[in-house]
Amino acid sequence: MDKPINRRQWLTRMGTSGVAGGLALAGADSAAANPLTKPSSFQSSIIAESEVMANRASPSIVDGKVIQPARELSVLHETDVLVVGGGPAGICAAIAAKRAGADVTLVERYGHFGGLWTGGLVLLIIGHIVEGKKQVCQGIGEEMMRRLDKLDGAIVDRRAGVAPTVDAEAVKYLMVEMIEEAGVKVFLHCWGVDAVVNGNDVKGAVFESKSGRQVVLAKNVIDATGDGDLLAAAGAEYQRRSHNVGLVSRIGNLDRVDHKRAKGARKPKHLGRHTPVPGVNWVNMHGPEVDGLDVEVLTRMEMNHRKFIWRNMQKTRSTPGYEKVYLVETAPQLGVRMTRVLKGVKTVTLDDLRKKTTFPDSIGVGGSSAGDHQQWQIPYGTLVPEKVDNLLAAGRCISAEMRMGDLVRLIPNCFVTGQAAGVAGAVAVNDGCRVRDVDIDKVRKILRRQEAYLG
Ligand SMILES: Cc1cc2nc3c(=O)[nH]c(=O)nc-3n(C[C@H](O)[C@H](O)[C@H](O)COP(=O)(O)OP(=O)(O)OC[C@H]3O[C@@H](n4cnc5c(N)ncnc54)[C@H](O)[C@@H]3O)c2cc1C
């Protein structure tokens, strides 16, 4: 039997023999599946013979226009609070709402949780700690940090005043654990494409998946898509912004750089920052300022960035001493920083940060450990659309003026607004009111009970 290997040895083997391993597996697969040589060890059955998709309503071309006919949509599920998007904000929203007593459903377009934090490989948690030991992001975000601390190889730099760095796989694992513990109903691989709206009232959302176009009905909906997909579909007003779109990558074997050989040679560019995995760095990328909602732009960014990263790695490897450095992976998810921002009942402003404005409806405190350690209170109204009802925004798409965008979108601040949206959604359900009318003192009390810091 093979001797057990540690994570480091495993990563090293993947780096040096990943291709060979892949070929060997492919060979075994095809041999097992060849009916001429032996019966397959795989299992496969026919689910339906000669199936034709039922209830199709394919668009047709009428007078040169593509027209989609009206059709009834099947209801996949009914819930109290529907959270769309399983990134930092959505995970906190779902757990907080469930802990506050609501029946909660979380829907995510990809196959994993974490959003840009994991799929985008944004591993550095800026803003978790401000002013030395004073930490403004508490609650579920801090609970995640504490739990990551207990996992081997999951987080580094958990010291006061230092921004911690996580391992994306550890975060994905932890999020599954926490969502399951909380008892949140989950649908992955479901892309939110529309809102169900009666008048001004949001009643649920429409999703596309391999199961077709289906609906989840809800008493209220939290838009944690980052891009404000649901708030836009529901008719809420928003500001559309361009921002830098990059692609993060991880590179390995940095602990095998031959510093004697590298002496005198020009140090390669873009070597990134350390991660919990020894010898592996994550490499951030600014990228150009573009519209992150334009599918042609997104396509170009994916292709250009991947070419750039690969070619840059070839340059690095041709530098004396750096021959063993390799590209571990490019992030599966493009680094879209900012697109739609809600026009809310209230807005996070730089003036309020400078004046240290306090709000009676503060649902949390935002912070940044970058630069001069800023902090600001976040009023509940920044999550509430001006007109549309039963909908809240959470995360990077909350109502924030342009100058505050780069602070508001930091991961811990998304934890904070996510948790607050979840609690408010649950309170609205329990009290049978609209989310804009929730008893904010009750929301704040529950948030405190959930160990959130409100300033
Ligand atoms: C390149 C880059 C570098 C960054 N660096 C840092 C840093 O160093 N430190 C830091 O703190 N922050 C950093 N950030 C910012 C931070 O990563 C994000 O702002 C934060 O992850 C936003 O969290 P969120 O939950 O609001 O949205 P996201 O992380 O975008 O999560 C949204 C989730 O919703 C899902 N979703 C989207 N649309 C739909 C839909 N229609 N239907 C269903 N699901 C949907 C997505 O798949 C995703 O899981 C960086 C961002 C980028 C892009």
Short mmCIF file of N, CA, C and O and ligand atoms in Angstrom, two decimals, residues 84-90 107-110 114-117 122 124-126 190-192 224-226 229 248 282 284-285 333 335-337 394-396 409-412 414, ligand 1:
data_model
loop_
_atom_site.label_atom_id
_atom_site.label_comp_id
_atom_site.label_asym_id
_atom_site.label_seq_id
_atom_site.Cartn_x
_atom_site.Cartn_y
_atom_site.Cartn_z
N VAL A 84 -30.02 34.79 -3.07
CA VAL A 84 -29.48 34.47 -4.40
C VAL A 84 -28.01 34.88 -4.43
O VAL A 84 -27.68 36.07 -4.27
N GLY A 85 -27.12 33.89 -4.59
CA GLY A 85 -25.68 34.15 -4.59
C GLY A 85 -25.05 33.63 -3.31
O GLY A 85 -25.43 34.04 -2.22
N GLY A 86 -24.07 32.73 -3.47
CA GLY A 86 -23.43 32.09 -2.30
C GLY A 86 -22.01 32.56 -2.08
O GLY A 86 -21.13 31.77 -1.77
N GLY A 87 -21.76 33.87 -2.25
CA GLY A 87 -20.45 34.44 -1.94
C GLY A 87 -20.37 34.80 -0.47
O GLY A 87 -21.21 34.38 0.34
N PRO A 88 -19.37 35.61 -0.07
CA PRO A 88 -19.22 35.99 1.33
C PRO A 88 -20.51 36.58 1.91
O PRO A 88 -20.92 36.24 3.03
N ALA A 89 -21.18 37.45 1.15
CA ALA A 89 -22.41 38.07 1.66
C ALA A 89 -23.55 37.06 1.73
O ALA A 89 -24.27 36.98 2.74
N GLY A 90 -23.72 36.27 0.68
CA GLY A 90 -24.84 35.34 0.62
C GLY A 90 -24.76 34.25 1.68
O GLY A 90 -25.77 33.88 2.29
N VAL A 107 -29.48 29.95 -3.30
CA VAL A 107 -29.31 29.49 -4.68
C VAL A 107 -28.04 30.11 -5.26
O VAL A 107 -27.81 31.31 -5.12
N GLU A 108 -27.22 29.28 -5.89
CA GLU A 108 -25.93 29.72 -6.38
C GLU A 108 -25.72 29.20 -7.82
O GLU A 108 -26.06 28.07 -8.12
N ARG A 109 -25.15 30.06 -8.67
CA ARG A 109 -25.02 29.66 -10.08
C ARG A 109 -23.90 28.64 -10.32
O ARG A 109 -23.93 27.88 -11.28
N TYR A 110 -22.88 28.65 -9.45
CA TYR A 110 -21.77 27.70 -9.64
C TYR A 110 -21.92 26.49 -8.74
O TYR A 110 -22.92 26.37 -8.03
N GLY A 114 -18.68 30.64 -1.93
CA GLY A 114 -17.53 31.52 -1.68
C GLY A 114 -17.41 32.67 -2.65
O GLY A 114 -16.70 33.63 -2.37
N GLY A 115 -18.05 32.58 -3.81
CA GLY A 115 -17.98 33.68 -4.78
C GLY A 115 -16.55 34.02 -5.14
O GLY A 115 -15.71 33.14 -5.32
N LEU A 116 -16.26 35.30 -5.20
CA LEU A 116 -14.91 35.74 -5.59
C LEU A 116 -13.86 35.30 -4.57
O LEU A 116 -12.69 35.14 -4.90
N TRP A 117 -14.30 35.11 -3.34
CA TRP A 117 -13.37 34.72 -2.27
C TRP A 117 -12.69 33.39 -2.61
O TRP A 117 -11.49 33.21 -2.41
N VAL A 122 -9.59 35.19 -4.42
CA VAL A 122 -9.25 36.40 -3.65
C VAL A 122 -9.03 35.96 -2.19
O VAL A 122 -9.97 35.83 -1.43
N LEU A 124 -7.00 37.12 0.32
CA LEU A 124 -6.58 38.03 1.40
C LEU A 124 -7.79 38.76 1.96
O LEU A 124 -8.53 39.42 1.22
N ILE A 125 -7.98 38.69 3.27
CA ILE A 125 -9.16 39.31 3.89
C ILE A 125 -8.76 40.68 4.40
O ILE A 125 -8.38 40.83 5.56
N ILE A 126 -8.89 41.69 3.53
CA ILE A 126 -8.51 43.04 3.96
C ILE A 126 -9.68 43.65 4.72
O ILE A 126 -10.82 43.54 4.30
N CYS A 190 -27.72 26.81 -10.30
CA CYS A 190 -28.96 27.50 -10.67
C CYS A 190 -28.65 28.98 -10.85
O CYS A 190 -28.22 29.65 -9.91
N TRP A 191 -28.87 29.47 -12.04
CA TRP A 191 -28.53 30.86 -12.37
C TRP A 191 -29.80 31.71 -12.25
O TRP A 191 -30.77 31.46 -12.99
N GLY A 192 -29.79 32.68 -11.35
CA GLY A 192 -30.95 33.58 -11.19
C GLY A 192 -31.06 34.49 -12.40
O GLY A 192 -30.14 35.26 -12.68
N ALA A 224 -27.60 38.72 -3.27
CA ALA A 224 -26.18 38.64 -2.90
C ALA A 224 -25.38 38.17 -4.11
O ALA A 224 -24.40 37.45 -3.97
N THR A 225 -25.82 38.58 -5.30
CA THR A 225 -25.15 38.13 -6.53
C THR A 225 -23.89 38.95 -6.82
O THR A 225 -23.19 38.68 -7.78
N GLY A 226 -23.62 39.97 -6.03
CA GLY A 226 -22.47 40.84 -6.30
C GLY A 226 -22.78 41.83 -7.41
O GLY A 226 -22.50 43.01 -7.30
N ASP A 229 -27.94 41.23 -9.88
CA ASP A 229 -28.77 40.66 -10.97
C ASP A 229 -30.25 40.67 -10.61
O ASP A 229 -31.10 40.96 -11.44
N VAL A 248 -7.17 36.32 -11.04
CA VAL A 248 -6.19 35.92 -10.03
C VAL A 248 -5.65 34.53 -10.39
O VAL A 248 -6.33 33.72 -11.01
N TRP A 282 -0.55 33.56 -4.13
CA TRP A 282 -1.67 33.98 -4.98
C TRP A 282 -1.28 35.30 -5.62
O TRP A 282 -0.64 36.15 -5.00
N ASN A 284 -2.53 38.57 -7.52
CA ASN A 284 -3.67 39.43 -7.85
C ASN A 284 -3.43 40.09 -9.21
O ASN A 284 -2.30 40.14 -9.69
N MET A 285 -4.48 40.55 -9.84
CA MET A 285 -4.30 41.28 -11.11
C MET A 285 -5.33 42.41 -11.17
O MET A 285 -6.51 42.18 -10.94
N GLN A 333 -13.06 31.77 -11.77
CA GLN A 333 -14.01 32.89 -11.91
C GLN A 333 -13.26 34.19 -12.15
O GLN A 333 -12.33 34.52 -11.42
N GLY A 335 -12.23 38.08 -12.20
CA GLY A 335 -12.23 39.04 -11.10
C GLY A 335 -13.00 40.32 -11.40
O GLY A 335 -12.41 41.38 -11.62
N VAL A 336 -14.32 40.22 -11.39
CA VAL A 336 -15.18 41.40 -11.63
C VAL A 336 -15.40 42.10 -10.29
O VAL A 336 -16.01 41.53 -9.39
N ARG A 337 -14.90 43.32 -10.17
CA ARG A 337 -14.93 43.99 -8.87
C ARG A 337 -16.24 44.71 -8.59
O ARG A 337 -16.77 44.67 -7.49
N ALA A 394 -27.14 42.80 -0.52
CA ALA A 394 -26.07 42.50 0.44
C ALA A 394 -24.77 42.34 -0.32
O ALA A 394 -24.77 41.92 -1.47
N GLY A 395 -23.66 42.71 0.33
CA GLY A 395 -22.35 42.53 -0.31
C GLY A 395 -21.94 43.73 -1.14
O GLY A 395 -22.29 44.88 -0.84
N ARG A 396 -21.23 43.46 -2.24
CA ARG A 396 -20.62 44.56 -2.99
C ARG A 396 -21.62 45.39 -3.79
O ARG A 396 -21.24 46.39 -4.38
N ARG A 409 -16.65 46.96 -0.89
CA ARG A 409 -16.61 45.63 -1.50
C ARG A 409 -15.62 44.66 -0.83
O ARG A 409 -15.58 43.49 -1.20
N LEU A 410 -14.85 45.13 0.14
CA LEU A 410 -13.91 44.22 0.81
C LEU A 410 -14.67 43.08 1.50
O LEU A 410 -15.78 43.28 2.02
N ILE A 411 -14.06 41.91 1.52
CA ILE A 411 -14.77 40.70 1.95
C ILE A 411 -15.42 40.83 3.34
O ILE A 411 -16.60 40.50 3.50
N PRO A 412 -14.71 41.33 4.37
CA PRO A 412 -15.35 41.39 5.68
C PRO A 412 -16.58 42.30 5.70
O PRO A 412 -17.54 42.04 6.41
N CYS A 414 -18.58 42.62 3.27
CA CYS A 414 -19.65 41.83 2.66
C CYS A 414 -20.22 40.82 3.67
O CYS A 414 -21.41 40.55 3.68
C1 LIG B 1 -9.35 40.64 -8.50
C2 LIG B 1 -9.96 40.98 -7.17
C3 LIG B 1 -9.16 41.19 -6.07
C4 LIG B 1 -9.74 41.50 -4.83
N1 LIG B 1 -8.92 41.64 -3.74
C5 LIG B 1 -9.49 41.71 -2.51
C6 LIG B 1 -8.67 41.61 -1.35
O1 LIG B 1 -7.44 41.49 -1.45
N2 LIG B 1 -9.28 41.63 -0.15
C7 LIG B 1 -10.65 41.77 -0.01
O2 LIG B 1 -11.15 41.78 1.13
N3 LIG B 1 -11.43 41.89 -1.11
C8 LIG B 1 -10.89 41.84 -2.34
N4 LIG B 1 -11.69 41.87 -3.45
C9 LIG B 1 -13.14 42.13 -3.30
C10 LIG B 1 -13.97 40.90 -2.87
O3 LIG B 1 -13.42 39.71 -3.36
C11 LIG B 1 -15.41 40.98 -3.36
O4 LIG B 1 -15.87 42.30 -3.36
C12 LIG B 1 -16.30 40.12 -2.47
O5 LIG B 1 -16.00 38.76 -2.69
C13 LIG B 1 -17.76 40.38 -2.80
O6 LIG B 1 -18.57 39.47 -2.09
P1 LIG B 1 -20.09 39.28 -2.51
O7 LIG B 1 -20.64 38.16 -1.71
O8 LIG B 1 -20.78 40.59 -2.48
O9 LIG B 1 -20.03 38.90 -4.07
P2 LIG B 1 -19.24 37.74 -4.83
O10 LIG B 1 -18.01 37.33 -4.11
O11 LIG B 1 -19.14 38.21 -6.23
O12 LIG B 1 -20.28 36.53 -4.75
C14 LIG B 1 -21.47 36.54 -5.51
C15 LIG B 1 -22.00 35.12 -5.61
O13 LIG B 1 -23.22 35.13 -6.32
C16 LIG B 1 -23.19 34.18 -7.39
N5 LIG B 1 -24.03 34.72 -8.45
C17 LIG B 1 -23.78 35.80 -9.22
N6 LIG B 1 -24.80 36.02 -10.06
C18 LIG B 1 -25.71 35.03 -9.82
C19 LIG B 1 -26.97 34.73 -10.38
N7 LIG B 1 -27.52 35.49 -11.32
N8 LIG B 1 -27.64 33.65 -9.91
C20 LIG B 1 -27.10 32.86 -8.94
N9 LIG B 1 -25.89 33.12 -8.38
C21 LIG B 1 -25.22 34.19 -8.80
C22 LIG B 1 -21.72 34.10 -7.77
O14 LIG B 1 -21.41 32.90 -8.44
C23 LIG B 1 -21.05 34.22 -6.39
O15 LIG B 1 -20.96 32.98 -5.74
C24 LIG B 1 -11.14 41.61 -4.72
C25 LIG B 1 -11.95 41.42 -5.84
C26 LIG B 1 -11.37 41.10 -7.05
C27 LIG B 1 -12.27 40.86 -8.23
#
